[in-house]
Amino acid sequence: MIAAHLPALQIVVPLLSAPLCVLLVKGRLAYGLAVIVCWTAFAISILLLGQVLEGGVISYRLGGWAPPWGIELRVDAVNAYVLLIVTAISALVISYAKPSVAREIGAGRETLFYTSYLLCLTGLLGVTITGDAFNIFVFLEISSLSSYVLISLGTDRRALTASFQYLIFGTIGATFFLIGVGLIYQATGTLNIADMANRVEPLGESRTVQAAFAFMAVGLAIKAALFPLHSWLPNAYAFAPSVVTAFLAATATKVSVYVLIRTYFTIFSPEFSFEVMSLGPVLMALSVAAMLIGSTIAIFQDDIKRSFAYSSVAQIGYMVLGIAFATVLGVTGGMLHLFNHALMKGALFLALGCLFWRAGSVTIDAMQGLGKRMPWTMAAIVVGGLSLIGVPLTAGFISKWYLLLAAIDSGLWWIAIFILVSSLLAIVYVWRLVEVAYLQPAPEGAPSGEAPLAMLIPTWVLVLANIYFGVDTRVSIGVATEAAKFLLGAGS
Amino acid sequence: MEWPGLYNYWIVIFLMMSGLYIVMARANLIKKMVGLSIFQASVFIFYLTMGKVAGGTAPIVIPGASAYSNPLPHVLILTAIVVGVATLALGLALIVRIKEAYGTIEEDDFEKRENAT
C-alpha cells in the first residue's frame, strides 16, 4: 500500500519535517529529526530505484488528478539515479554535521540551520522527481532560497555578500527558466513534461519554441554554474559553512545539470537540441573552456575551499561535455561523472570541514605538516584528490575513461587531448596540497589531533565509496547506461 | 495586425530589459533588488497577457458569455509572485546584515573595506 505512495513521500517527508524542526526549538532534537528524515529519504530513493529498474517508469498522480491536467510525479531510470545521489549525500552530510555546525554556526541558530537544510533537500528532490515544468521552477526556488540562507550562515562576513550575489544570479536564472516555460506553454498549452515533449515535436521550426529553448538553456546554465556563468559559485562555496559547501557542491549543481539534461533530451528532442539549435559545438566549446580555465584558476588559490570550488567549475565542464556528444557513450560518461563528482567533492569538502573544525582555517598555510597532525583527514584529501585527477582504481578514472571513449568514438580526438590536459592541471593543484602537508614540517604550536569520529566516519564512507566505485563498476555503469539509453531513446 | 496590437509584449520587453540593466549597472544593493523586482514583474505581466483570450471574459460561468480567458497562467503567476516576495524579503534581510557587517551597501566599497581590515 505504502509502496505506491513512495514518490510523494520522497518530497512530503522532508517538506513537513522542516517546520517541525522549528517547533522542536532545541538544537539536539532538531538534529535528531533531520538525521532520521535524511536517512528515510535515502531509503525511499533506494526503493524507488528498485521499482523503476524492475517495473519501468512510475507515474504518480498527485491528489488523484490525471495528467496532463494534474501534477504528475514521474520517476524513470534517470531521475531515480539522481534522487539516489542527492539523498545519499544528504544523509551522509547530516550525519557529519553536528560537531561542525556547533562550531561554525553556534548555539541558538542550529535549529534554523537544520530547517533550511531540510527545505533545501525538499527543493532538490522536488526538482528531480516532478513531471511538471512549472513545478520545477517552484522547487528550484525552494532549494535556492534555502541555500541562500545556508550560505549566509558562514563565519566570514564575506559569506553575506557571496550569498547576496548568488541570490541575484540564482533569481535571474530561475526567472529565465520561468520565461522559457511560459513560452512553451503559449505554444503547446501544457505544462506536463511528457505531454509537452509530444506537442513540441511538430512545432520544430517555431520561433516561440526556439526562444523558449534559449531562455531555458541559459537560465539553467546559470543555476548549474556552466562556464562563463559560474561567477557566483567560487565565493558561495568558499565562504559557506563547511557542511553547506559539501552538501551544495555534491547536490545542487548536479540537480541543475539533471534539469539541463531533461530539457535538452526530454522536453525538446535530441534532434531539435543538437541539430536544429546546433547545441553540440556551443556546449563543447564552453565545457572545454570550463575544464581548462577552472582547473588553471584552481592552481593559484590560497584558500583550498576556493581552489576546489574552481575545480568544481571544471568538473561541471566534464559533465556537460558528456552531454554535448549526444551519444549513448557520451551521456553515460556525463551521468557517471555526475555521480562520481558528488562522491569526490563530497569527500573532499567534508575532509576540509574536519580541517576547519581543528584549525579554524582552510588556507594552504593551515595545511603545513597536516600529514602528521591529522593523518586520517589528510589521507581522505589525498584519496579524494586522486579521484579528482582520475587515477585508475578510483571513481574519477571510470567517468573520465568513458568521456575519453566517447570523444574518440565521436571522432573528436582533440577533445580527448583537452580532457587529458585538464587532468594534468588537476595533478598540479592536488600535488600542491600533498607537498605542503607531507613534505613541510608543522609550524610550532599548530593545532593537531583528529576531528571527532562523528565527522571522520561519514568522510571516510565517501572516500571508500570513491575507491569502491572505481573497482566495482557494475552498479554505477549499469544504471548510467540505462539512463543514457532511456534519454536518447525517448526522443526518437 | 495593426499597431499597437501587441503592445503588452512591448511593455514586457521594456520592463525586462530595464530591470536587468539596473541589476547589472547599479552598485547599490537596494537598487539591485529594485531592478530584480522590475525584472520579475515583467514576467508576471507576460504570463497575464498570455492568458487573455480575445473577447473573453473572466473565467466564471456567466449567462450569455461564450469565450473565457485562460485562468491557468493567472494561477501560476500567483505562485511566482509569492516566490518573488520571498526572494525580495530574503534579499532585503541580507542587505540589513551586510550593512551591519560592512557599514555600507555600496558594492564598490566592500573591496576597500576588505583590504583595509
Coordinates of C-alpha atoms in Angstrom, one line a residue:
Chain A
M1 CA 0.0 0.0 0.0
I2 CA 2.6 2.5 1.1
A3 CA 4.9 1.4 -1.7
A4 CA 2.5 3.0 -4.2
H5 CA 2.9 6.4 -2.5
L6 CA 6.7 6.4 -2.3
P7 CA 7.2 9.2 -5.0
A8 CA 5.0 11.6 -3.0
L9 CA 6.6 10.6 0.3
Q10 CA 10.0 11.3 -1.1
I11 CA 9.3 15.1 -1.1
V12 CA 6.5 15.2 1.6
V13 CA 8.6 13.8 4.4
P14 CA 11.4 16.4 4.3
L15 CA 8.9 19.2 3.5
L16 CA 6.7 18.5 6.5
S17 CA 9.7 17.9 8.8
A18 CA 11.2 21.3 8.1
P19 CA 8.5 23.3 10.1
L20 CA 8.5 20.5 12.7
C21 CA 12.2 21.2 13.2
V22 CA 11.4 24.9 14.0
L23 CA 8.9 23.8 16.6
L24 CA 11.4 21.5 18.3
V25 CA 13.4 24.6 19.2
K26 CA 16.2 22.6 20.9
G27 CA 19.2 22.0 18.6
R28 CA 19.6 18.4 19.7
L29 CA 16.1 17.4 18.9
A30 CA 16.0 19.2 15.6
Y31 CA 19.3 17.4 14.7
G32 CA 17.8 14.0 15.6
L33 CA 14.8 14.7 13.4
A34 CA 16.9 15.9 10.5
V35 CA 19.1 12.7 10.6
I36 CA 16.0 10.4 10.7
V37 CA 14.4 12.3 7.8
C38 CA 17.5 12.3 5.6
W39 CA 18.1 8.5 6.1
T40 CA 14.4 7.9 5.5
A41 CA 14.6 9.8 2.2
F42 CA 17.6 7.8 1.3
A43 CA 15.7 4.5 2.0
I44 CA 12.8 5.7 -0.1
S45 CA 15.1 6.6 -3.0
I46 CA 16.6 3.1 -2.9
L47 CA 13.2 1.5 -3.0
L48 CA 12.2 3.8 -5.9
L49 CA 15.2 2.9 -7.9
G50 CA 14.4 -0.8 -7.3
Q51 CA 10.8 -0.3 -8.5
V52 CA 12.0 1.6 -11.6
L53 CA 14.6 -1.0 -12.6
E54 CA 12.0 -3.8 -12.2
G55 CA 8.8 -2.2 -13.5
G56 CA 9.8 0.7 -15.7
V57 CA 8.6 4.3 -15.4
I58 CA 6.5 5.2 -12.3
S59 CA 3.8 7.9 -12.9
Y60 CA 2.3 9.2 -9.7
R61 CA -0.9 11.4 -9.8
L62 CA -0.7 14.0 -7.1
G63 CA -4.2 14.2 -5.5
G64 CA -5.5 11.7 -8.0
W65 CA -5.8 14.2 -10.8
A66 CA -4.9 12.7 -14.1
P67 CA -2.0 14.2 -16.1
P68 CA -1.7 16.4 -18.2
W69 CA -4.1 18.5 -16.0
G70 CA -3.0 17.3 -12.6
I71 CA 0.6 17.5 -11.4
E72 CA 2.4 14.3 -12.1
L73 CA 5.4 12.9 -10.3
R74 CA 7.4 10.9 -12.7
V75 CA 10.3 8.5 -11.8
D76 CA 12.3 6.9 -14.5
A77 CA 15.9 5.5 -14.7
V78 CA 17.4 9.0 -15.0
N79 CA 15.9 10.7 -12.0
A80 CA 15.7 7.7 -9.8
Y81 CA 19.5 7.7 -10.2
V82 CA 19.8 11.4 -9.3
L83 CA 17.4 11.0 -6.4
L84 CA 19.7 8.3 -5.0
I85 CA 22.8 10.6 -5.3
V86 CA 21.1 13.5 -3.6
T87 CA 19.6 11.6 -0.7
A88 CA 22.8 9.5 -0.1
I89 CA 24.9 12.7 0.1
S90 CA 22.3 14.5 2.3
A91 CA 22.2 11.5 4.7
L92 CA 26.0 11.3 5.0
V93 CA 26.4 15.1 5.3
I94 CA 23.8 15.4 8.0
S95 CA 25.4 12.5 10.0
Y96 CA 28.6 14.5 9.9
A97 CA 27.0 17.9 10.6
K98 CA 26.6 18.1 14.4
P99 CA 30.1 19.0 15.7
S100 CA 30.9 21.1 12.6
V101 CA 27.6 23.0 12.9
A102 CA 28.1 23.5 16.6
R103 CA 31.4 25.1 16.0
E104 CA 30.7 27.2 12.9
I105 CA 27.1 28.3 13.3
G106 CA 26.8 28.4 17.0
A107 CA 24.1 27.5 19.5
G108 CA 20.7 29.1 19.0
R109 CA 20.9 29.1 15.3
E110 CA 21.2 25.3 14.9
T111 CA 17.5 24.7 14.7
L112 CA 17.1 27.1 11.9
F113 CA 20.1 25.6 10.1
Y114 CA 18.5 22.1 10.1
T115 CA 15.2 23.6 8.9
S116 CA 16.9 25.3 6.0
Y117 CA 18.8 22.1 5.3
L118 CA 15.6 20.0 5.1
L119 CA 13.9 22.7 2.9
C120 CA 16.9 22.7 0.6
L121 CA 16.7 18.9 0.4
T122 CA 13.0 19.1 -0.4
G123 CA 13.6 21.5 -3.2
L124 CA 16.3 19.4 -4.8
L125 CA 14.2 16.2 -4.6
G126 CA 11.2 18.0 -5.9
V127 CA 13.0 19.4 -8.9
T128 CA 14.3 15.9 -9.7
I129 CA 11.1 13.9 -9.2
T130 CA 8.4 16.2 -10.7
G131 CA 6.9 15.7 -14.1
D132 CA 5.6 19.3 -14.4
A133 CA 7.6 22.1 -15.9
F134 CA 6.2 24.9 -13.6
N135 CA 6.7 22.7 -10.6
I136 CA 10.4 22.5 -11.5
F137 CA 10.5 26.3 -11.1
V138 CA 8.8 26.3 -7.8
F139 CA 11.0 23.6 -6.3
L140 CA 14.1 25.2 -7.8
E141 CA 13.2 28.4 -5.9
I142 CA 12.6 26.5 -2.7
S143 CA 16.0 24.9 -2.9
S144 CA 17.7 28.2 -3.9
L145 CA 16.1 30.4 -1.3
S146 CA 17.1 28.0 1.5
S147 CA 20.6 27.6 0.1
Y148 CA 21.0 31.5 0.1
V149 CA 20.2 31.3 3.9
L150 CA 22.6 28.3 4.4
I151 CA 25.4 30.1 2.6
S152 CA 24.9 33.4 4.6
L153 CA 25.5 31.5 7.9
G154 CA 29.2 31.3 7.1
T155 CA 31.6 32.7 9.8
D156 CA 33.3 35.2 7.5
R157 CA 31.3 38.4 6.7
R158 CA 32.0 37.8 3.0
A159 CA 29.6 34.9 3.2
L160 CA 26.8 37.6 3.2
T161 CA 28.0 39.3 0.0
A162 CA 28.6 35.9 -1.6
S163 CA 25.1 34.8 -0.7
F164 CA 23.6 38.1 -2.0
Q165 CA 25.5 37.7 -5.3
Y166 CA 24.2 34.1 -5.6
L167 CA 20.6 35.4 -4.8
I168 CA 20.9 37.8 -7.8
F169 CA 22.3 35.3 -10.2
G170 CA 20.0 32.5 -9.0
T171 CA 16.9 34.6 -9.3
I172 CA 17.8 35.7 -12.8
G173 CA 18.5 32.1 -13.8
A174 CA 15.2 30.8 -12.3
T175 CA 13.2 33.6 -13.9
F176 CA 14.8 32.9 -17.3
F177 CA 13.6 29.3 -16.9
L178 CA 10.2 30.6 -16.0
I179 CA 10.1 32.7 -19.2
G180 CA 11.0 29.6 -21.1
V181 CA 8.2 27.6 -19.5
G182 CA 5.8 30.4 -20.3
L183 CA 6.8 30.5 -24.0
I184 CA 6.4 26.7 -24.3
Y185 CA 3.0 27.0 -22.6
Q186 CA 2.0 29.6 -25.1
A187 CA 3.0 27.3 -28.0
T188 CA 1.7 24.0 -26.6
G189 CA -0.9 24.7 -23.9
T190 CA 0.5 22.2 -21.5
L191 CA 2.9 22.1 -18.5
N192 CA 3.3 18.4 -18.2
I193 CA 6.7 17.5 -19.4
A194 CA 5.7 14.2 -21.2
D195 CA 2.8 15.9 -22.9
M196 CA 5.0 18.9 -23.8
A197 CA 7.5 16.7 -25.5
N198 CA 4.8 15.2 -27.8
R199 CA 3.4 18.6 -28.7
V200 CA 6.7 20.5 -29.1
E201 CA 8.0 18.0 -31.7
P202 CA 5.7 19.0 -34.6
L203 CA 6.4 22.7 -33.9
G204 CA 10.1 22.3 -34.6
E205 CA 10.8 25.5 -36.5
S206 CA 8.5 27.8 -34.5
R207 CA 10.3 30.9 -33.3
T208 CA 8.4 30.7 -29.9
V209 CA 9.8 27.3 -29.2
Q210 CA 13.3 28.3 -30.2
A211 CA 13.1 31.3 -27.9
A212 CA 11.8 29.1 -25.1
F213 CA 14.7 26.7 -25.6
A214 CA 17.2 29.6 -25.5
F215 CA 15.7 31.1 -22.2
M216 CA 15.6 27.7 -20.5
A217 CA 19.1 26.7 -21.6
V218 CA 20.7 30.0 -20.4
G219 CA 18.7 30.1 -17.1
L220 CA 19.7 26.5 -16.2
A221 CA 23.3 27.1 -17.2
I222 CA 23.4 29.9 -14.6
K223 CA 22.0 27.5 -11.9
A224 CA 24.4 24.8 -13.0
A225 CA 27.4 27.2 -13.0
L226 CA 28.3 26.4 -16.5
F227 CA 31.3 28.5 -17.6
P228 CA 31.1 31.5 -18.2
L229 CA 28.1 31.9 -15.9
H230 CA 29.8 30.4 -12.9
S231 CA 31.0 33.6 -11.2
W232 CA 28.6 33.2 -8.2
L233 CA 30.0 29.7 -7.4
P234 CA 33.6 30.2 -6.0
N235 CA 32.6 32.8 -3.4
A236 CA 29.5 31.0 -2.4
Y237 CA 31.4 27.7 -1.8
A238 CA 34.4 29.3 -0.2
F239 CA 32.6 31.3 2.5
A240 CA 29.6 29.0 3.3
P241 CA 29.9 26.8 6.4
S242 CA 31.8 23.5 5.6
V243 CA 28.7 21.3 5.9
V244 CA 26.8 23.5 3.5
T245 CA 29.7 23.6 0.9
A246 CA 29.9 19.8 1.0
F247 CA 26.1 19.4 0.6
L248 CA 25.7 22.0 -2.1
A249 CA 28.8 21.1 -4.1
A250 CA 27.7 17.5 -4.2
T251 CA 24.0 18.0 -5.0
A252 CA 22.8 21.4 -6.1
T253 CA 24.7 21.8 -9.3
K254 CA 24.1 18.1 -10.1
V255 CA 20.4 18.7 -9.9
S256 CA 20.7 21.7 -12.2
V257 CA 22.7 19.6 -14.7
Y258 CA 19.9 17.0 -14.4
V259 CA 17.3 19.6 -15.4
L260 CA 19.5 20.7 -18.3
I261 CA 19.6 17.0 -19.5
R262 CA 15.8 16.8 -19.1
T263 CA 15.4 20.0 -21.1
Y264 CA 17.7 19.0 -23.9
F265 CA 16.6 15.4 -24.3
T266 CA 13.1 15.0 -23.0
I267 CA 11.2 18.3 -23.4
F268 CA 13.0 19.1 -26.6
S269 CA 14.1 16.0 -28.6
P270 CA 17.8 15.4 -29.1
E271 CA 17.3 16.1 -32.8
F272 CA 15.9 19.5 -32.0
S273 CA 18.5 20.4 -29.4
F274 CA 21.5 19.2 -31.3
E275 CA 20.6 19.6 -35.0
V276 CA 18.1 22.4 -35.3
M277 CA 19.6 24.5 -32.4
S278 CA 23.2 23.1 -33.0
L279 CA 23.8 22.9 -29.3
G280 CA 26.7 20.5 -29.6
P281 CA 29.5 22.8 -30.7
V282 CA 28.4 25.5 -28.2
L283 CA 28.3 23.2 -25.3
M284 CA 31.6 21.6 -26.3
A285 CA 33.4 24.9 -26.5
L286 CA 32.0 26.1 -23.2
S287 CA 32.8 22.9 -21.4
V288 CA 36.3 22.7 -22.7
A289 CA 36.8 26.3 -21.6
A290 CA 35.4 25.4 -18.2
M291 CA 37.7 22.5 -17.8
L292 CA 40.9 24.4 -18.8
I293 CA 40.2 27.7 -17.2
G294 CA 38.6 26.3 -14.0
S295 CA 41.5 24.0 -13.4
T296 CA 44.1 26.7 -14.1
I297 CA 42.5 29.2 -11.7
A298 CA 42.3 26.4 -9.1
I299 CA 46.1 26.1 -9.1
F300 CA 46.5 29.8 -7.9
Q301 CA 44.1 29.8 -5.0
D302 CA 45.4 30.1 -1.4
D303 CA 42.1 29.2 0.1
I304 CA 41.7 25.4 -0.5
K305 CA 37.9 25.6 -0.5
R306 CA 38.1 28.2 -3.2
S307 CA 40.5 26.1 -5.1
F308 CA 38.2 23.1 -5.0
A309 CA 35.3 25.4 -5.9
Y310 CA 37.1 26.4 -9.2
S311 CA 37.8 22.7 -9.7
S312 CA 34.0 22.1 -9.4
V313 CA 33.5 24.6 -12.3
A314 CA 35.9 22.4 -14.3
Q315 CA 34.2 19.2 -13.3
I316 CA 30.8 20.6 -14.4
G317 CA 32.6 21.1 -17.7
Y318 CA 33.2 17.4 -17.9
M319 CA 29.6 16.6 -17.2
V320 CA 28.3 19.0 -19.8
L321 CA 30.9 17.7 -22.3
G322 CA 29.5 14.2 -21.9
I323 CA 26.0 15.6 -22.7
A324 CA 27.3 17.6 -25.6
F325 CA 28.4 14.4 -27.5
A326 CA 24.7 13.4 -27.5
T327 CA 25.7 9.7 -27.9
V328 CA 24.8 6.9 -25.5
L329 CA 28.5 6.6 -24.6
G330 CA 28.9 10.4 -24.0
V331 CA 25.7 10.8 -21.9
T332 CA 26.7 7.7 -19.9
G333 CA 30.0 9.4 -19.2
G334 CA 28.3 12.6 -18.2
M335 CA 25.9 10.8 -15.9
L336 CA 28.7 8.7 -14.4
H337 CA 30.7 11.9 -13.8
L338 CA 27.7 13.5 -12.1
F339 CA 27.6 10.5 -9.7
N340 CA 31.4 10.3 -9.2
H341 CA 31.9 14.0 -8.8
A342 CA 29.3 14.0 -6.0
L343 CA 31.3 11.3 -4.3
M344 CA 34.7 13.0 -4.7
K345 CA 33.7 16.6 -3.9
G346 CA 31.6 15.4 -1.0
A347 CA 34.6 13.6 0.4
L348 CA 37.0 16.5 -0.2
F349 CA 34.7 19.2 1.3
L350 CA 33.9 17.0 4.3
A351 CA 37.6 16.5 4.9
L352 CA 38.2 20.2 4.6
G353 CA 35.4 20.6 7.2
C354 CA 37.4 18.4 9.6
L355 CA 40.5 20.7 9.0
F356 CA 38.4 23.8 9.6
W357 CA 37.0 22.2 12.8
R358 CA 40.5 21.7 14.1
A359 CA 42.4 24.7 12.7
G360 CA 39.7 27.3 12.1
S361 CA 41.1 27.9 8.6
V362 CA 41.4 26.1 5.3
T363 CA 44.2 28.2 3.7
I364 CA 47.3 26.5 2.2
D365 CA 49.3 27.7 5.3
A366 CA 46.9 25.9 7.6
M367 CA 47.9 22.6 5.9
Q368 CA 51.6 22.7 6.7
G369 CA 52.6 19.3 8.1
L370 CA 49.0 18.2 8.1
G371 CA 50.1 14.6 7.2
K372 CA 51.4 14.3 10.7
R373 CA 48.9 16.4 12.6
M374 CA 45.7 15.0 11.1
P375 CA 46.8 11.8 9.3
W376 CA 43.2 10.5 8.6
T377 CA 41.9 13.8 7.4
M378 CA 44.9 14.3 5.1
A379 CA 44.6 10.8 3.8
A380 CA 41.0 11.5 2.9
I381 CA 42.0 14.6 1.0
V382 CA 44.7 12.6 -0.9
V383 CA 42.3 9.8 -2.0
G384 CA 39.6 12.4 -2.9
G385 CA 42.3 14.3 -4.9
L386 CA 43.4 11.1 -6.7
S387 CA 39.8 10.5 -7.7
L388 CA 39.5 14.1 -8.9
I389 CA 42.6 13.6 -11.1
G390 CA 41.2 10.4 -12.4
V391 CA 43.8 7.9 -11.2
P392 CA 42.9 4.2 -12.0
L393 CA 41.1 2.3 -9.2
T394 CA 39.2 5.5 -8.2
A395 CA 35.8 6.5 -9.3
G396 CA 37.1 9.6 -11.2
F397 CA 39.0 7.3 -13.5
I398 CA 35.9 5.5 -14.7
S399 CA 33.9 8.5 -15.7
K400 CA 36.9 10.2 -17.4
W401 CA 37.6 7.0 -19.2
Y402 CA 34.1 6.9 -20.6
L403 CA 34.4 10.6 -21.6
L404 CA 37.6 9.8 -23.4
L405 CA 36.0 6.8 -25.2
A406 CA 33.0 9.0 -26.1
A407 CA 35.3 11.6 -27.6
I408 CA 37.3 9.1 -29.6
D409 CA 34.0 7.4 -30.6
S410 CA 32.7 10.7 -32.0
G411 CA 35.9 11.2 -33.9
L412 CA 36.9 14.3 -31.8
W413 CA 40.3 13.2 -30.6
W414 CA 41.4 16.8 -29.9
I415 CA 38.7 16.9 -27.2
A416 CA 40.3 13.8 -25.7
I417 CA 43.6 15.8 -25.5
F418 CA 41.8 18.6 -23.6
I419 CA 40.4 16.1 -21.1
L420 CA 44.0 14.8 -20.5
V421 CA 45.4 18.3 -20.2
S422 CA 42.8 19.3 -17.7
S423 CA 43.6 16.2 -15.7
L424 CA 47.2 17.2 -15.7
L425 CA 46.2 20.6 -14.3
A426 CA 44.3 18.7 -11.6
I427 CA 47.5 16.9 -10.6
V428 CA 49.1 20.3 -10.1
Y429 CA 46.6 21.6 -7.7
V430 CA 46.3 18.4 -5.8
W431 CA 50.1 17.9 -5.6
R432 CA 50.4 21.4 -4.1
L433 CA 48.4 20.2 -1.1
V434 CA 50.3 16.9 -0.8
E435 CA 53.6 18.7 -0.8
V436 CA 52.6 21.2 1.9
A437 CA 51.0 18.5 4.1
Y438 CA 53.7 15.8 3.9
L439 CA 57.0 17.5 3.0
Q440 CA 56.8 20.6 5.1
P441 CA 57.2 20.5 8.9
A442 CA 54.4 21.6 11.0
P443 CA 54.8 25.1 12.5
E444 CA 55.4 25.5 16.2
G445 CA 52.2 25.3 18.2
A446 CA 50.0 24.3 15.3
P447 CA 46.7 22.7 16.4
S448 CA 46.9 18.9 15.9
G449 CA 44.7 15.9 16.6
E450 CA 42.0 14.4 14.6
A451 CA 38.4 15.7 14.2
P452 CA 35.7 13.7 16.1
L453 CA 34.8 10.3 14.8
A454 CA 31.3 11.6 14.0
M455 CA 32.9 13.7 11.3
L456 CA 35.6 11.3 10.2
I457 CA 33.3 8.3 9.6
P458 CA 31.0 9.9 7.1
T459 CA 34.0 11.4 5.4
W460 CA 35.7 8.0 5.1
V461 CA 32.4 6.4 3.9
L462 CA 32.5 8.8 0.9
V463 CA 36.3 8.2 0.5
L464 CA 35.8 4.4 0.4
A465 CA 32.9 4.9 -1.9
N466 CA 35.3 6.6 -4.3
I467 CA 37.5 3.5 -4.3
Y468 CA 34.6 1.1 -4.3
F469 CA 33.0 2.6 -7.4
G470 CA 36.4 2.8 -9.0
V471 CA 36.8 -1.0 -8.7
D472 CA 33.3 -2.4 -8.8
T473 CA 31.6 -0.5 -11.6
R474 CA 28.7 -2.8 -12.3
V475 CA 26.1 -0.8 -10.5
S476 CA 27.2 2.7 -11.4
I477 CA 27.9 2.0 -15.1
G478 CA 24.8 -0.2 -15.4
V479 CA 22.4 2.5 -14.1
A480 CA 24.1 5.3 -16.0
T481 CA 24.0 3.3 -19.3
E482 CA 20.3 2.5 -18.7
A483 CA 19.6 6.2 -18.0
A484 CA 21.5 7.3 -21.2
K485 CA 19.7 4.8 -23.4
F486 CA 16.4 6.0 -21.9
L487 CA 17.2 9.6 -22.6
L488 CA 18.3 9.1 -26.2
G489 CA 15.6 6.6 -26.9
A490 CA 12.8 8.6 -25.5
G491 CA 13.2 11.4 -28.1
S492 CA 13.4 9.3 -31.2
Chain B
M1 CA -2.3 43.1 -37.0
E2 CA -2.1 46.9 -36.7
W3 CA -0.2 48.9 -34.2
P4 CA -0.2 48.7 -31.2
G5 CA -1.6 45.1 -31.4
L6 CA 0.9 43.5 -29.2
Y7 CA 1.8 46.5 -27.0
N8 CA 1.6 44.3 -23.8
Y9 CA 4.6 42.4 -25.1
W10 CA 6.5 45.7 -25.8
I11 CA 5.9 46.7 -22.1
V12 CA 7.1 43.2 -21.0
I13 CA 10.3 43.6 -23.1
F14 CA 10.9 47.2 -21.9
L15 CA 10.5 46.3 -18.2
M16 CA 12.6 43.1 -18.6
M17 CA 15.5 45.0 -20.1
S18 CA 15.3 47.9 -17.7
G19 CA 15.2 45.5 -14.8
L20 CA 18.2 43.5 -16.0
Y21 CA 20.1 46.7 -16.7
I22 CA 19.5 48.1 -13.2
V23 CA 20.7 44.8 -11.7
M24 CA 23.9 44.9 -13.7
A25 CA 24.7 48.6 -13.7
R26 CA 23.9 49.7 -10.1
A27 CA 26.4 49.1 -7.3
N28 CA 23.8 49.9 -4.6
L29 CA 22.3 46.7 -3.3
I30 CA 18.8 48.1 -2.7
K31 CA 18.7 49.4 -6.3
K32 CA 19.8 46.0 -7.4
M33 CA 16.8 44.5 -5.6
V34 CA 14.5 47.1 -7.2
G35 CA 15.9 46.1 -10.6
L36 CA 15.4 42.4 -9.8
S37 CA 11.7 43.1 -8.8
I38 CA 11.1 45.0 -12.0
F39 CA 12.6 42.1 -14.0
Q40 CA 10.3 39.6 -12.2
A41 CA 7.3 41.9 -12.6
S42 CA 7.8 41.9 -16.4
V43 CA 7.5 38.1 -16.3
F44 CA 4.3 38.4 -14.3
I45 CA 2.8 40.7 -17.0
F46 CA 4.0 38.3 -19.7
Y47 CA 2.1 35.4 -18.1
L48 CA -1.0 37.5 -17.5
T49 CA -1.0 38.7 -21.1
M50 CA -0.6 35.1 -22.3
G51 CA -3.8 34.1 -20.5
K52 CA -6.0 36.7 -22.2
V53 CA -8.3 35.3 -24.9
A54 CA -9.6 38.0 -27.3
G55 CA -13.2 38.8 -26.4
G56 CA -13.1 36.5 -23.4
T57 CA -14.5 37.4 -20.0
A58 CA -13.4 36.4 -16.6
P59 CA -13.5 32.6 -16.2
I60 CA -16.7 32.5 -14.2
V61 CA -19.9 31.0 -15.6
I62 CA -21.8 34.0 -16.9
P63 CA -25.0 33.6 -18.9
G64 CA -24.5 34.6 -22.5
A65 CA -20.7 34.5 -22.4
S66 CA -19.1 32.3 -25.0
A67 CA -15.4 32.9 -24.6
Y68 CA -13.4 32.8 -21.4
S69 CA -9.9 33.9 -20.6
N70 CA -7.5 31.1 -19.6
P71 CA -7.2 31.2 -15.8
L72 CA -4.2 28.9 -15.5
P73 CA -1.4 31.4 -16.2
H74 CA -3.0 33.7 -13.5
V75 CA -2.9 30.9 -11.0
L76 CA 0.7 30.1 -12.0
I77 CA 1.8 33.7 -11.6
L78 CA 0.2 33.9 -8.1
T79 CA 2.8 31.2 -7.1
A80 CA 5.5 33.1 -8.9
I81 CA 4.5 36.3 -7.1
V82 CA 4.8 34.6 -3.8
V83 CA 8.3 33.3 -4.8
G84 CA 9.2 36.9 -5.8
V85 CA 8.0 38.3 -2.4
A86 CA 10.1 35.6 -0.6
T87 CA 13.2 36.5 -2.7
L88 CA 12.7 40.2 -2.1
A89 CA 12.3 39.7 1.7
L90 CA 15.4 37.5 1.9
G91 CA 17.4 39.9 -0.3
L92 CA 16.5 42.8 1.9
A93 CA 17.3 40.8 5.1
L94 CA 20.7 40.0 3.7
I95 CA 21.2 43.7 2.9
V96 CA 20.5 44.6 6.5
R97 CA 23.1 42.0 7.7
I98 CA 25.6 43.3 5.1
K99 CA 25.0 46.9 6.3
E100 CA 25.7 45.7 9.9
A101 CA 28.8 43.9 8.9
Y102 CA 30.3 46.4 6.5
G103 CA 28.7 49.7 7.3
T104 CA 27.8 50.2 3.7
I105 CA 25.6 48.8 1.0
E106 CA 27.6 50.1 -2.0
E107 CA 29.2 47.2 -3.8
D108 CA 32.3 49.2 -4.7
D109 CA 33.1 49.9 -1.0
F110 CA 33.2 46.2 0.1
E111 CA 36.6 45.5 -1.5
K112 CA 38.1 48.7 0.0
R113 CA 36.9 47.7 3.5
E114 CA 38.0 44.1 3.0
N115 CA 41.5 45.3 2.1
A116 CA 41.6 47.8 4.9
T117 CA 41.0 45.3 7.7

